[in-house]
mmCIF file of C-alpha atoms and ligand atoms in Angstrom:
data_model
loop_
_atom_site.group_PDB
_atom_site.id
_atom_site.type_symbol
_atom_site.label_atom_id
_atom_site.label_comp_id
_atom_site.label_asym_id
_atom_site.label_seq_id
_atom_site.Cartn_x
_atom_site.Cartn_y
_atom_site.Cartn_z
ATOM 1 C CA UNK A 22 0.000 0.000 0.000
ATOM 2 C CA UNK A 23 1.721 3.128 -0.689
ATOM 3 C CA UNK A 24 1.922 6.214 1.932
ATOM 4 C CA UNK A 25 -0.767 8.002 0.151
ATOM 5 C CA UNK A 26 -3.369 5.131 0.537
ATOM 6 C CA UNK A 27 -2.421 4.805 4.246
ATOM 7 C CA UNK A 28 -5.570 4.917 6.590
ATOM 8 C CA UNK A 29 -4.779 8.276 8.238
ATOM 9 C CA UNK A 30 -3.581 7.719 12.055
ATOM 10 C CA UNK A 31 -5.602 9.056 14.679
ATOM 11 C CA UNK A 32 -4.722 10.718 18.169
ATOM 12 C CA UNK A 33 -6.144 7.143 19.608
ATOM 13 C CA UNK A 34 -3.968 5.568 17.719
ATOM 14 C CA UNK A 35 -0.657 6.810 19.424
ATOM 15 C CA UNK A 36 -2.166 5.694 22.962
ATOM 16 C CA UNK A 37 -1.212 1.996 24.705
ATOM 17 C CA UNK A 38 -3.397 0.381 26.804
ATOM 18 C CA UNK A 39 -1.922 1.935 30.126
ATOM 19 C CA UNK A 40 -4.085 4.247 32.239
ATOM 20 C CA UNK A 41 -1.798 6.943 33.198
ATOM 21 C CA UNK A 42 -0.838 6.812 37.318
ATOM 22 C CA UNK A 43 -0.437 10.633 37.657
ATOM 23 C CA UNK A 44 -2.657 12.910 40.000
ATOM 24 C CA UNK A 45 -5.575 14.040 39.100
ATOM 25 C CA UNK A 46 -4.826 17.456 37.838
ATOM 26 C CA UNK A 47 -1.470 16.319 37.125
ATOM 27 C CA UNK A 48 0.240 18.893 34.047
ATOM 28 C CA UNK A 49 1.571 16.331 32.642
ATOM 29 C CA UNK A 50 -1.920 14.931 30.971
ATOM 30 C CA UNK A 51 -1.707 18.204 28.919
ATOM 31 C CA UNK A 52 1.485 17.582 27.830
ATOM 32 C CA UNK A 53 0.990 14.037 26.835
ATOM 33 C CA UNK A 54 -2.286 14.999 24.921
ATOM 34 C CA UNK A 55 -0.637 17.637 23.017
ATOM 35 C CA UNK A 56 2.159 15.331 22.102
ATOM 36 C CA UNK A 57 -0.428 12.667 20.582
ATOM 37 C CA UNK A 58 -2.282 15.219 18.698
ATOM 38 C CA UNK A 59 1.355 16.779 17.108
ATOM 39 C CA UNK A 60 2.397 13.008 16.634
ATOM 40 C CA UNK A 61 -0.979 12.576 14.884
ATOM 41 C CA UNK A 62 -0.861 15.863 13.342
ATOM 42 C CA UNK A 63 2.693 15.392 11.080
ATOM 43 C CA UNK A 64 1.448 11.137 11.009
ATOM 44 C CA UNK A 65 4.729 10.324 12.602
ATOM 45 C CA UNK A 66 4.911 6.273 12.181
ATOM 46 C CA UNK A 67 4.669 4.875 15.465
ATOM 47 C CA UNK A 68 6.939 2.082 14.733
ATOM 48 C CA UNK A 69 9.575 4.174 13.665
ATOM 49 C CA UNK A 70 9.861 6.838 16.337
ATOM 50 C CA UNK A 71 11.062 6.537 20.224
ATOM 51 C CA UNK A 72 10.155 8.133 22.960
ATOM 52 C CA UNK A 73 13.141 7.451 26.097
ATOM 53 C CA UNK A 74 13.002 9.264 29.254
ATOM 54 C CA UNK A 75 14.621 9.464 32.859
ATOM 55 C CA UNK A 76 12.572 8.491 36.055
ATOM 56 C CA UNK A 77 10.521 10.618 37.958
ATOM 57 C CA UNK A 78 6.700 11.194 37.479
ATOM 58 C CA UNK A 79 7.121 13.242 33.867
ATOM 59 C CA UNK A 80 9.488 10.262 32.774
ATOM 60 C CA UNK A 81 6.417 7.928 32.793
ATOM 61 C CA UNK A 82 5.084 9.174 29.582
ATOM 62 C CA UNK A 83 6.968 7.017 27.082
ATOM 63 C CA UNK A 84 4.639 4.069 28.600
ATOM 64 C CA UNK A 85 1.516 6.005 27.473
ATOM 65 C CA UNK A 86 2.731 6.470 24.172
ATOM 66 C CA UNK A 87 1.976 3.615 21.016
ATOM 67 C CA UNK A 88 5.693 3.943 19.911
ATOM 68 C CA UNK A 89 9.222 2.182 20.629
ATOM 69 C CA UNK A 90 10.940 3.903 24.080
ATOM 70 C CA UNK A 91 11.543 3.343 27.783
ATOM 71 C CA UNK A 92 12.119 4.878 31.080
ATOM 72 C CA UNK A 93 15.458 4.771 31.277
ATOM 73 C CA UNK A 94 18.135 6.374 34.339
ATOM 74 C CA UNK A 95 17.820 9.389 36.064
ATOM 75 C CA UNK A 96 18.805 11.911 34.147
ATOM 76 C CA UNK A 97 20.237 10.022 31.334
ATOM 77 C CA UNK A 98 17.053 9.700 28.520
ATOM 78 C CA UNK A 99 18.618 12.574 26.748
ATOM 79 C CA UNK A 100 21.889 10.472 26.186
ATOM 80 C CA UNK A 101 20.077 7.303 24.871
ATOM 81 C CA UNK A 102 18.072 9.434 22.692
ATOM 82 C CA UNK A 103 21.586 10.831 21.260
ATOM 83 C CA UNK A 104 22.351 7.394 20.949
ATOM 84 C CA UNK A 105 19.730 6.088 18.860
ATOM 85 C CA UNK A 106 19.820 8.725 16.603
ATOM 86 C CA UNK A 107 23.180 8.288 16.161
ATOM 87 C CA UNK A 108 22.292 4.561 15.977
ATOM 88 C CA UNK A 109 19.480 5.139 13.312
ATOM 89 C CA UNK A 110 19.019 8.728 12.112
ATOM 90 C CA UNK A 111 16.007 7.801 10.055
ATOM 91 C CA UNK A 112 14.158 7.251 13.607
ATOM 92 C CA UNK A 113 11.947 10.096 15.360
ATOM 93 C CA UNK A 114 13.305 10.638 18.538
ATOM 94 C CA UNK A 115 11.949 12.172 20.988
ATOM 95 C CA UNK A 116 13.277 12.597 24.771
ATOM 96 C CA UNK A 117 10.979 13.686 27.766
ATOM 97 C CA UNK A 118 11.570 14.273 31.631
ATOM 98 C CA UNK A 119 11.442 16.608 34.418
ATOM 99 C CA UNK A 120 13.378 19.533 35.507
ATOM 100 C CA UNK A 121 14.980 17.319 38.208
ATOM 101 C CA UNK A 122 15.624 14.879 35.547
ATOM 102 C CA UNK A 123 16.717 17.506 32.928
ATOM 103 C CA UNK A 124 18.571 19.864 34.690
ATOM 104 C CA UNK A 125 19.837 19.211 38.101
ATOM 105 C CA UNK A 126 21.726 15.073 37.579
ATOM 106 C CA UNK A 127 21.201 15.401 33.818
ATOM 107 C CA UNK A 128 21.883 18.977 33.346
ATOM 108 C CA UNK A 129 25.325 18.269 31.869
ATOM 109 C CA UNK A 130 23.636 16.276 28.928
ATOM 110 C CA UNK A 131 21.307 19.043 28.324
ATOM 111 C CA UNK A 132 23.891 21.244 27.303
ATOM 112 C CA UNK A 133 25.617 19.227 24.887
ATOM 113 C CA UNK A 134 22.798 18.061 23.429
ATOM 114 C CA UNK A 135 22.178 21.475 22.548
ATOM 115 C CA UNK A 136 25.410 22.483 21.321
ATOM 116 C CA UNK A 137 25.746 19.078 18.976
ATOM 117 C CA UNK A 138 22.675 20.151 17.632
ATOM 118 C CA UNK A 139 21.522 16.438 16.556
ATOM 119 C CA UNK A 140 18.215 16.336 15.399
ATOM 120 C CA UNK A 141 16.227 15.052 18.440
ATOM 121 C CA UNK A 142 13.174 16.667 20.416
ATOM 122 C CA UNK A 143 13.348 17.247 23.597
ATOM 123 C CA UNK A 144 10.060 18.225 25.704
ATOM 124 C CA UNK A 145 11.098 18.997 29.440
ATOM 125 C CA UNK A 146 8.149 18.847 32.341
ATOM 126 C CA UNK A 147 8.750 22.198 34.008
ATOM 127 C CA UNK A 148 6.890 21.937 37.616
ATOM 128 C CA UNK A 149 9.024 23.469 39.588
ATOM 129 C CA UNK A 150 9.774 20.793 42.068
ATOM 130 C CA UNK A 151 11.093 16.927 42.203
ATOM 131 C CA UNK A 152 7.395 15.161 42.322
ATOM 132 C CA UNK A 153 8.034 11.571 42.135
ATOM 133 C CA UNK A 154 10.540 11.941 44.874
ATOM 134 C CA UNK A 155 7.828 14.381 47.016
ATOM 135 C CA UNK A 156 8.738 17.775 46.665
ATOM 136 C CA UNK A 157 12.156 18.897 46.975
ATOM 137 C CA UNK A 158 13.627 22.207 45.367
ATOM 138 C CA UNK A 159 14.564 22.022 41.770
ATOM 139 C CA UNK A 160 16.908 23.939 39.549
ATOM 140 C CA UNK A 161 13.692 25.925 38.874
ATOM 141 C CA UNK A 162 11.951 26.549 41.926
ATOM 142 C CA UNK A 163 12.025 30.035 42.298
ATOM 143 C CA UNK A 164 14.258 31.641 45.107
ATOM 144 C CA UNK A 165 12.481 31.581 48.320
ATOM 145 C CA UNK A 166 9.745 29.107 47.737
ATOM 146 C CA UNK A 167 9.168 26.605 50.907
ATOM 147 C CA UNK A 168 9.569 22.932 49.546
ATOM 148 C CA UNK A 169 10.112 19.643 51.704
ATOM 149 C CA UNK A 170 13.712 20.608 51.229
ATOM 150 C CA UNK A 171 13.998 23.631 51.551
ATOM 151 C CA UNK A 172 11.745 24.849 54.896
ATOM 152 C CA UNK A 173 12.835 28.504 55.380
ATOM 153 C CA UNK A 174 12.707 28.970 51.695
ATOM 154 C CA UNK A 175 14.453 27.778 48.648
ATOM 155 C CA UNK A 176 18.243 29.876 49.071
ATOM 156 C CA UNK A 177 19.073 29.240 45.662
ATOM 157 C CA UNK A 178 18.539 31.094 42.202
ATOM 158 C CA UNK A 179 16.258 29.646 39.795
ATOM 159 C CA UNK A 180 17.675 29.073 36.547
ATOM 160 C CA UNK A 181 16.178 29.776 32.974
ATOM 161 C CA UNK A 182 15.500 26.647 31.244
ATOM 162 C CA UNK A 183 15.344 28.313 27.840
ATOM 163 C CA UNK A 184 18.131 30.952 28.287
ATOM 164 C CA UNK A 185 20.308 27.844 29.099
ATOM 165 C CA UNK A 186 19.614 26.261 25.594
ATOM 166 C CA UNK A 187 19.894 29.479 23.633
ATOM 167 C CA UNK A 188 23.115 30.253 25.545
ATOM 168 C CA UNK A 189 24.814 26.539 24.804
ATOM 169 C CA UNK A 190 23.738 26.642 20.780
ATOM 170 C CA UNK A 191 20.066 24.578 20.833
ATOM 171 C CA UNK A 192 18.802 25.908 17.389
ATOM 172 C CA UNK A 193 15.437 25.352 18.507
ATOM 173 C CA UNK A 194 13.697 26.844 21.831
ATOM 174 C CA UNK A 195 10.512 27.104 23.276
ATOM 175 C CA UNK A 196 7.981 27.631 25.842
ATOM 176 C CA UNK A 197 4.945 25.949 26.243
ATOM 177 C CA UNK A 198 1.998 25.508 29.173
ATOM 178 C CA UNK A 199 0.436 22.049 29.933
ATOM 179 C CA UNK A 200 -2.940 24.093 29.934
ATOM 180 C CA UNK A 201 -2.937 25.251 26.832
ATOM 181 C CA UNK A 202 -3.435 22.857 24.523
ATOM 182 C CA UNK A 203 -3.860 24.387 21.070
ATOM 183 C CA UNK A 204 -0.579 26.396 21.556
ATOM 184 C CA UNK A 205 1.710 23.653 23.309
ATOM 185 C CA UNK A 206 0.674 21.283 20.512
ATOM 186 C CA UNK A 207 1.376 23.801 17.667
ATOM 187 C CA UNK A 208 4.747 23.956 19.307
ATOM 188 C CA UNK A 209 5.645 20.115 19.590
ATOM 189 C CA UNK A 210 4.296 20.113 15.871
ATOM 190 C CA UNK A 211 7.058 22.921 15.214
ATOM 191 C CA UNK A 212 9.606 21.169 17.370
ATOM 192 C CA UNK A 213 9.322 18.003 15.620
ATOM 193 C CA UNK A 214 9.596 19.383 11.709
ATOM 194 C CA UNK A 215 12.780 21.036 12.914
ATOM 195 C CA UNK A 216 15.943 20.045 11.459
ATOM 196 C CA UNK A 217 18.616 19.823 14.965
ATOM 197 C CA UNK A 218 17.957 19.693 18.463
ATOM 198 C CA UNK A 219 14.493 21.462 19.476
ATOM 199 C CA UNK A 220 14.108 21.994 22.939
ATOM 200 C CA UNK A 221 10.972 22.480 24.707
ATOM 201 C CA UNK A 222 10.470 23.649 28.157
ATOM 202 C CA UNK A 223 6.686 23.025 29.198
ATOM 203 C CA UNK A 224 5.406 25.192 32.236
ATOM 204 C CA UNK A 225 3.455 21.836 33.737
ATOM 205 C CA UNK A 226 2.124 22.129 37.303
ATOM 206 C CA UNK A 227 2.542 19.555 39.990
ATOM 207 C CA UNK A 228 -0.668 19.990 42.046
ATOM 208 C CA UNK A 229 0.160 17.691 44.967
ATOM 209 C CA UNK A 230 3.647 19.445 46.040
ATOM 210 C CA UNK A 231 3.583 22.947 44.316
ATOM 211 C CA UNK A 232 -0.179 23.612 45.622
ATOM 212 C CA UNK A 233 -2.819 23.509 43.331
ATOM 213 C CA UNK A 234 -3.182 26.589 43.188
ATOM 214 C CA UNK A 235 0.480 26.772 40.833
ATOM 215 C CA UNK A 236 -1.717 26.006 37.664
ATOM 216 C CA UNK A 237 -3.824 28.763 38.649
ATOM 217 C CA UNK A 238 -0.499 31.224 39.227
ATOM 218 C CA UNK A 239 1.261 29.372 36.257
ATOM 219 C CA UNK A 240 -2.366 30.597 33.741
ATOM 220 C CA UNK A 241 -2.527 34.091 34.774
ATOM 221 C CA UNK A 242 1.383 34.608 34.319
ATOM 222 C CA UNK A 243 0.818 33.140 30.576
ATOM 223 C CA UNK A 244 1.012 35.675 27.851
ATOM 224 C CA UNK A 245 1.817 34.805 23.917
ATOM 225 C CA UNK A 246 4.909 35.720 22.105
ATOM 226 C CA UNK A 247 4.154 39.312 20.241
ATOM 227 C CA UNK A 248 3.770 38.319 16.039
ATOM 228 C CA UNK A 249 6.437 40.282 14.954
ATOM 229 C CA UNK A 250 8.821 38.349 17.163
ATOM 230 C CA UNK A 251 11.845 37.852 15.328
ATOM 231 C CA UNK A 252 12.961 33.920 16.051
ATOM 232 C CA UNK A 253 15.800 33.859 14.425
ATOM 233 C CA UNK A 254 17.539 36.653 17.346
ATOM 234 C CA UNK A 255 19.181 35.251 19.265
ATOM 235 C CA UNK A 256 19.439 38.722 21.437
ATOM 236 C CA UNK A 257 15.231 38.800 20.598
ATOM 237 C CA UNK A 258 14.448 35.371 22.192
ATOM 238 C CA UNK A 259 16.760 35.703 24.983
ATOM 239 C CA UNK A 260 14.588 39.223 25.660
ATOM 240 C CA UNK A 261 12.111 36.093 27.020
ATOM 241 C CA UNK A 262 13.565 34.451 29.281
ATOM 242 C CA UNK A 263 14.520 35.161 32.911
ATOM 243 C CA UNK A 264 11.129 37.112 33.233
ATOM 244 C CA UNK A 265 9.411 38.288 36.363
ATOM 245 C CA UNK A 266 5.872 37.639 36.623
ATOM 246 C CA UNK A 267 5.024 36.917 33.017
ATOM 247 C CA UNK A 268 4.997 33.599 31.214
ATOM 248 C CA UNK A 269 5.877 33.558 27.249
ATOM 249 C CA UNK A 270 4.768 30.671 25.455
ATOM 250 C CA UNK A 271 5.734 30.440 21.890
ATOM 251 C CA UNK A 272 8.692 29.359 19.474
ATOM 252 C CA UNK A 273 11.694 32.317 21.405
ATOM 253 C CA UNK A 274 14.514 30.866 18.993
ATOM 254 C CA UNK A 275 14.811 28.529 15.364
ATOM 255 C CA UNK A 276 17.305 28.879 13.033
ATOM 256 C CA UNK A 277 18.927 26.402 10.347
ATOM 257 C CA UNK A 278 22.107 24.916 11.237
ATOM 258 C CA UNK A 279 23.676 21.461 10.078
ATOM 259 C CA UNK A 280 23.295 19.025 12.683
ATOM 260 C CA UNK A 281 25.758 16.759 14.062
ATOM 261 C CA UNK A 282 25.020 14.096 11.836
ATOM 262 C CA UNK A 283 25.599 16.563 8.403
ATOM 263 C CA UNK A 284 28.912 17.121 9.756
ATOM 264 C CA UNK A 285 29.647 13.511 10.355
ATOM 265 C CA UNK A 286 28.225 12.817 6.719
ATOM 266 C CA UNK A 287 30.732 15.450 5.488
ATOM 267 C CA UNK A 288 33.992 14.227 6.976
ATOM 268 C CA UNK A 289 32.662 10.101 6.201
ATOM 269 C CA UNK A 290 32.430 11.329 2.236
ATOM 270 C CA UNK A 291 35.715 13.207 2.608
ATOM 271 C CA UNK A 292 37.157 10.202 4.257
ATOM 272 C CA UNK A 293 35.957 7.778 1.861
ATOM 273 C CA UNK A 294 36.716 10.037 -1.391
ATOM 274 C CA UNK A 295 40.727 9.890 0.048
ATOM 275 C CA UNK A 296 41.264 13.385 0.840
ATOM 276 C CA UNK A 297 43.253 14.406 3.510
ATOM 277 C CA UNK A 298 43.854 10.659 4.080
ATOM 278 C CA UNK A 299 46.618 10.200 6.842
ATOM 279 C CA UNK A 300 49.031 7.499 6.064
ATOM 280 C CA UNK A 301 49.987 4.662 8.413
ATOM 281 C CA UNK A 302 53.245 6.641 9.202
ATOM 282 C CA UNK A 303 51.374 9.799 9.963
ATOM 283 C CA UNK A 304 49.238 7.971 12.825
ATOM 284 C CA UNK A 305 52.579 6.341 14.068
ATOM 285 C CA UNK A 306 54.076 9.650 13.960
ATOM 286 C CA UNK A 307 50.695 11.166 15.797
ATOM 287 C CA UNK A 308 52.365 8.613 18.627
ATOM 288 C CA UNK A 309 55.652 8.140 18.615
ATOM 289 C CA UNK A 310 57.008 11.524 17.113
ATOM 290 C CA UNK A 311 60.433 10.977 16.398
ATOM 291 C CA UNK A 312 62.938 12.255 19.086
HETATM 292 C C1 LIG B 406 20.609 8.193 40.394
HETATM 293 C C2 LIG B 406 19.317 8.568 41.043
HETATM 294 N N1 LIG B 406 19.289 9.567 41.936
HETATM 295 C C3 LIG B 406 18.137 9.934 42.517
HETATM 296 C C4 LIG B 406 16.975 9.274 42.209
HETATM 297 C C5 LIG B 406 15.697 9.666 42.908
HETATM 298 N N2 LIG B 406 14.806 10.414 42.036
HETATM 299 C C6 LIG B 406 13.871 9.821 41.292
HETATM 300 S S1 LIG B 406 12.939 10.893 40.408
HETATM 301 C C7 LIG B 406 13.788 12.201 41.077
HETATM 302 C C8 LIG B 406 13.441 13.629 40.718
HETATM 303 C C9 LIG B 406 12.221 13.752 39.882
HETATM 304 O O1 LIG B 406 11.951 15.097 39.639
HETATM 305 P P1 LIG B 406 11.717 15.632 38.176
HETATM 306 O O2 LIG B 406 12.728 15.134 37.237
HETATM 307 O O3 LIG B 406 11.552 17.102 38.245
HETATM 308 O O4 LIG B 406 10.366 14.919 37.714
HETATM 309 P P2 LIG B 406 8.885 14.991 38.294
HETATM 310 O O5 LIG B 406 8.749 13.807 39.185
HETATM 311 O O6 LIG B 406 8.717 16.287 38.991
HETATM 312 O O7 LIG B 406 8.072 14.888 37.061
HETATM 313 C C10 LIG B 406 14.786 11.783 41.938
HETATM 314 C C11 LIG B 406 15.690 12.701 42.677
HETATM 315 C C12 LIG B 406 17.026 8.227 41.263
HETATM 316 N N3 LIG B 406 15.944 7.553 40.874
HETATM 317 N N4 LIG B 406 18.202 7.887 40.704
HETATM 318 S S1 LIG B 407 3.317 14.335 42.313
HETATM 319 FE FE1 LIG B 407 3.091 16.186 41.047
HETATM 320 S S2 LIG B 407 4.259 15.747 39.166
HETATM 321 FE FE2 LIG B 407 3.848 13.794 40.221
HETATM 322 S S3 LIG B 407 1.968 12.995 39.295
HETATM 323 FE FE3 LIG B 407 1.410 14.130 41.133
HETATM 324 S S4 LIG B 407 0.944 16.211 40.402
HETATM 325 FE FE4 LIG B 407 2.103 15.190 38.789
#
C-alpha cells in the first residue's frame, strides 16, 4: 500500500493500553495529549519513532505512548536518545523528563545536546519541584519558595530553562503551558519538523507538592509571544527568558544549522573520497614523534 493510501492515524492511535498513574490534575496529561495530537498531526509512524526518558513522574510518559521507548536512568534519557539517533538517524526521537531529571543530575547532557545540535526533540516537564521523589527544590523553583527541602525557603537562584539552551547553541527553543493545549501542541508540531535539536520547556504544574493553586499562578502569568517576534535573534528570544511575573509561550529561537550528523556525513564522504587521508606513518608519527 503506498503512503498516500495509508488509513490516516488518529490521536487514539498513538495511545497503549496503560491508564496513566499521575494525579488528578497532574500537568503532565496536557502535555501528553498535546504530544499525541502533534504526533498525529505530522502522522509520525509509530513504529519508527522513540520516545526514552529518565525516572521521575514526567518520565512515565513514554509508557503512554503507542511507539518504541523506555524509562530509562535518572537523568540520562537525553543520552540514549543521542544514541539512537546516532544509531538510526532515520528514527523520530523524541526525549521527555522533568526539571529534576533535565537539569539538576542530567543537566550536563542538556547542554551538549544542545550544542551538537543532533536532530532530536526534547520536551522537558517544568513543575518546579522533584514530584516523584515528594517535593524537593529544583533547579527551577524560584528563590524563596518553601519545599520539603527547603523549609525557610528555597536559598538558591532559579535558573532559565530556555536561556540555558539558547546560551549553549540549541537551534530550537521554546515555551509551552500544559494548559494550553492548542498552543503547546502547535509547538511540539514545530519542534518536531525542525531540522537539529528542538528543545521544549513546558510550564506543567505539579498539584500535589507545588499547591494547586500553581496552575492557577502558572495561567494568569501566561502571555503569547508578540507576532512580529523575530525567532531567528538570538538577542530577541533571549529578551524572554529570565522574566518576572510573566509567562511567554511560543517558538523564542529557530534557526537552520547542520546538525551533528551533516557534519559527520561530510567528513565520512571526505574520508571515503581519500582526501586528507593520513598514512599509516602519519598515525605512528601522531604517537611516537620521532625524538
Ligand atoms: C541516580 C538517582 N538519583 C536519585 C533518584 C531519585 N529520584 C527519582 S525521580 C527524582 C526527581 C524527579 O523530579 P523531576 O525530574 O523534576 O520529575 P517529576 O517527578 O517532577 O516529574 C529523583 C531525585 C534516582 N531515581 N536515581
Ligand atoms: S506528584 Fe506532582 S508531578 Fe507527580 S503525578 Fe502528582 S501532580 Fe504530577
Amino acid at each position: 500500500m503506498s503512503a498516500a493510501e495509508a488509513i490516516p492515524l488518529k490521536v487514539g492511535d498513538y495511545k497503549t493500553d496503560l491508564k496513566p498513574v499521575w494525579c488528578p490534575g497532574c500537568g503532565d496529561f496536557g502535555v501528553l495529549n498535546a504530544l499525541y495530537r502533534a504526533l498525529a498531526k505530522l502522522q509520525i509512524e509509530p513504529w519508527n519513532t522513540v520516545v526514552m526518558s529518565g525516572i521521575g513522574c514526567s518520565s512515565r510518559l513514554p509508557g503512554y505512548v503507542a511507539t518504541y521507548g523506555f524509562n530509562s536512568v535518572h537523568g540520562r534519557g537525553l543520552t540514549l536518545a543521542m544514541g539512537i539517533k546516532t544509531a538510526r538517524p532515520e528514527t523520530t526521537v523524541v526525549a521527555v523528563g522533568g526539571d529534576g531529571d533535565g537539569l539538576a543530575i542530567g543537566g550536563n547532557h542538556l547542554i551538549h545536546a544542545c550544542r551538537r545540535n543532533l536532530d532530536v526533540t526534547y520536551i522537558l516537564m517544568d513543575n518546579e519541584i522533584y514530584g516523584l521523589t515528594k517535593g524537593q527544590t529544583a533547579p527551577t523553583t524560584p528563590t524563596g519558595d518553601k519545599t520539603k527541602s527547603s523549609f525557610y525557603g528555597n536559598p538558591e537562584p532559579a535558573f532559565d530553562p530556555c536561556e540555558l539552551a539558547i546560551a549553549t547553541g540549541a537551534s530550537f527553543v521554546a515555551r509551552g503551558f500544559s494548559g494550553d493545549m492548542k498552543t503547546l501542541s502547535a509547538i511540539i508540531v514545530r519542534a518536531l519538523e525542525h531540522h537539529g535539536f528542538s528543545f521544549v520547556n513546558v510550564m506543567s504544574p505539579c498539584v500535589t507538592f507545588r499547591g494547586d493553586n500553581q496552575y492557577k499562578l502558572m495561567k494568569e502569568k501566561l502571555q503569547n509571544l508578540p507576532e512580529d517576534h523575530d525567532a531567528t535573534s538570538r538577542p530577541a528570544a533571549m529578551a524572554y527568558t529570565r522574566e518576572d511575573g510573566v509567562i511567554t509561550q511560543g517558538v523564542l529561537y529557530d534557526v537552520e544549522q547542520p546538525s551533528l550528523l551533516d557534519k559527520l556525513e561530510e567528513i565520512r564522504a571526505k574520508s571515503l573520497a581519500g582526501a586528507q587521508e593520513p598514512t599509516t606513518e602519519d598515525i605512528l608519527e601522531t604517537f611516537y614523534p620521532p625524538f
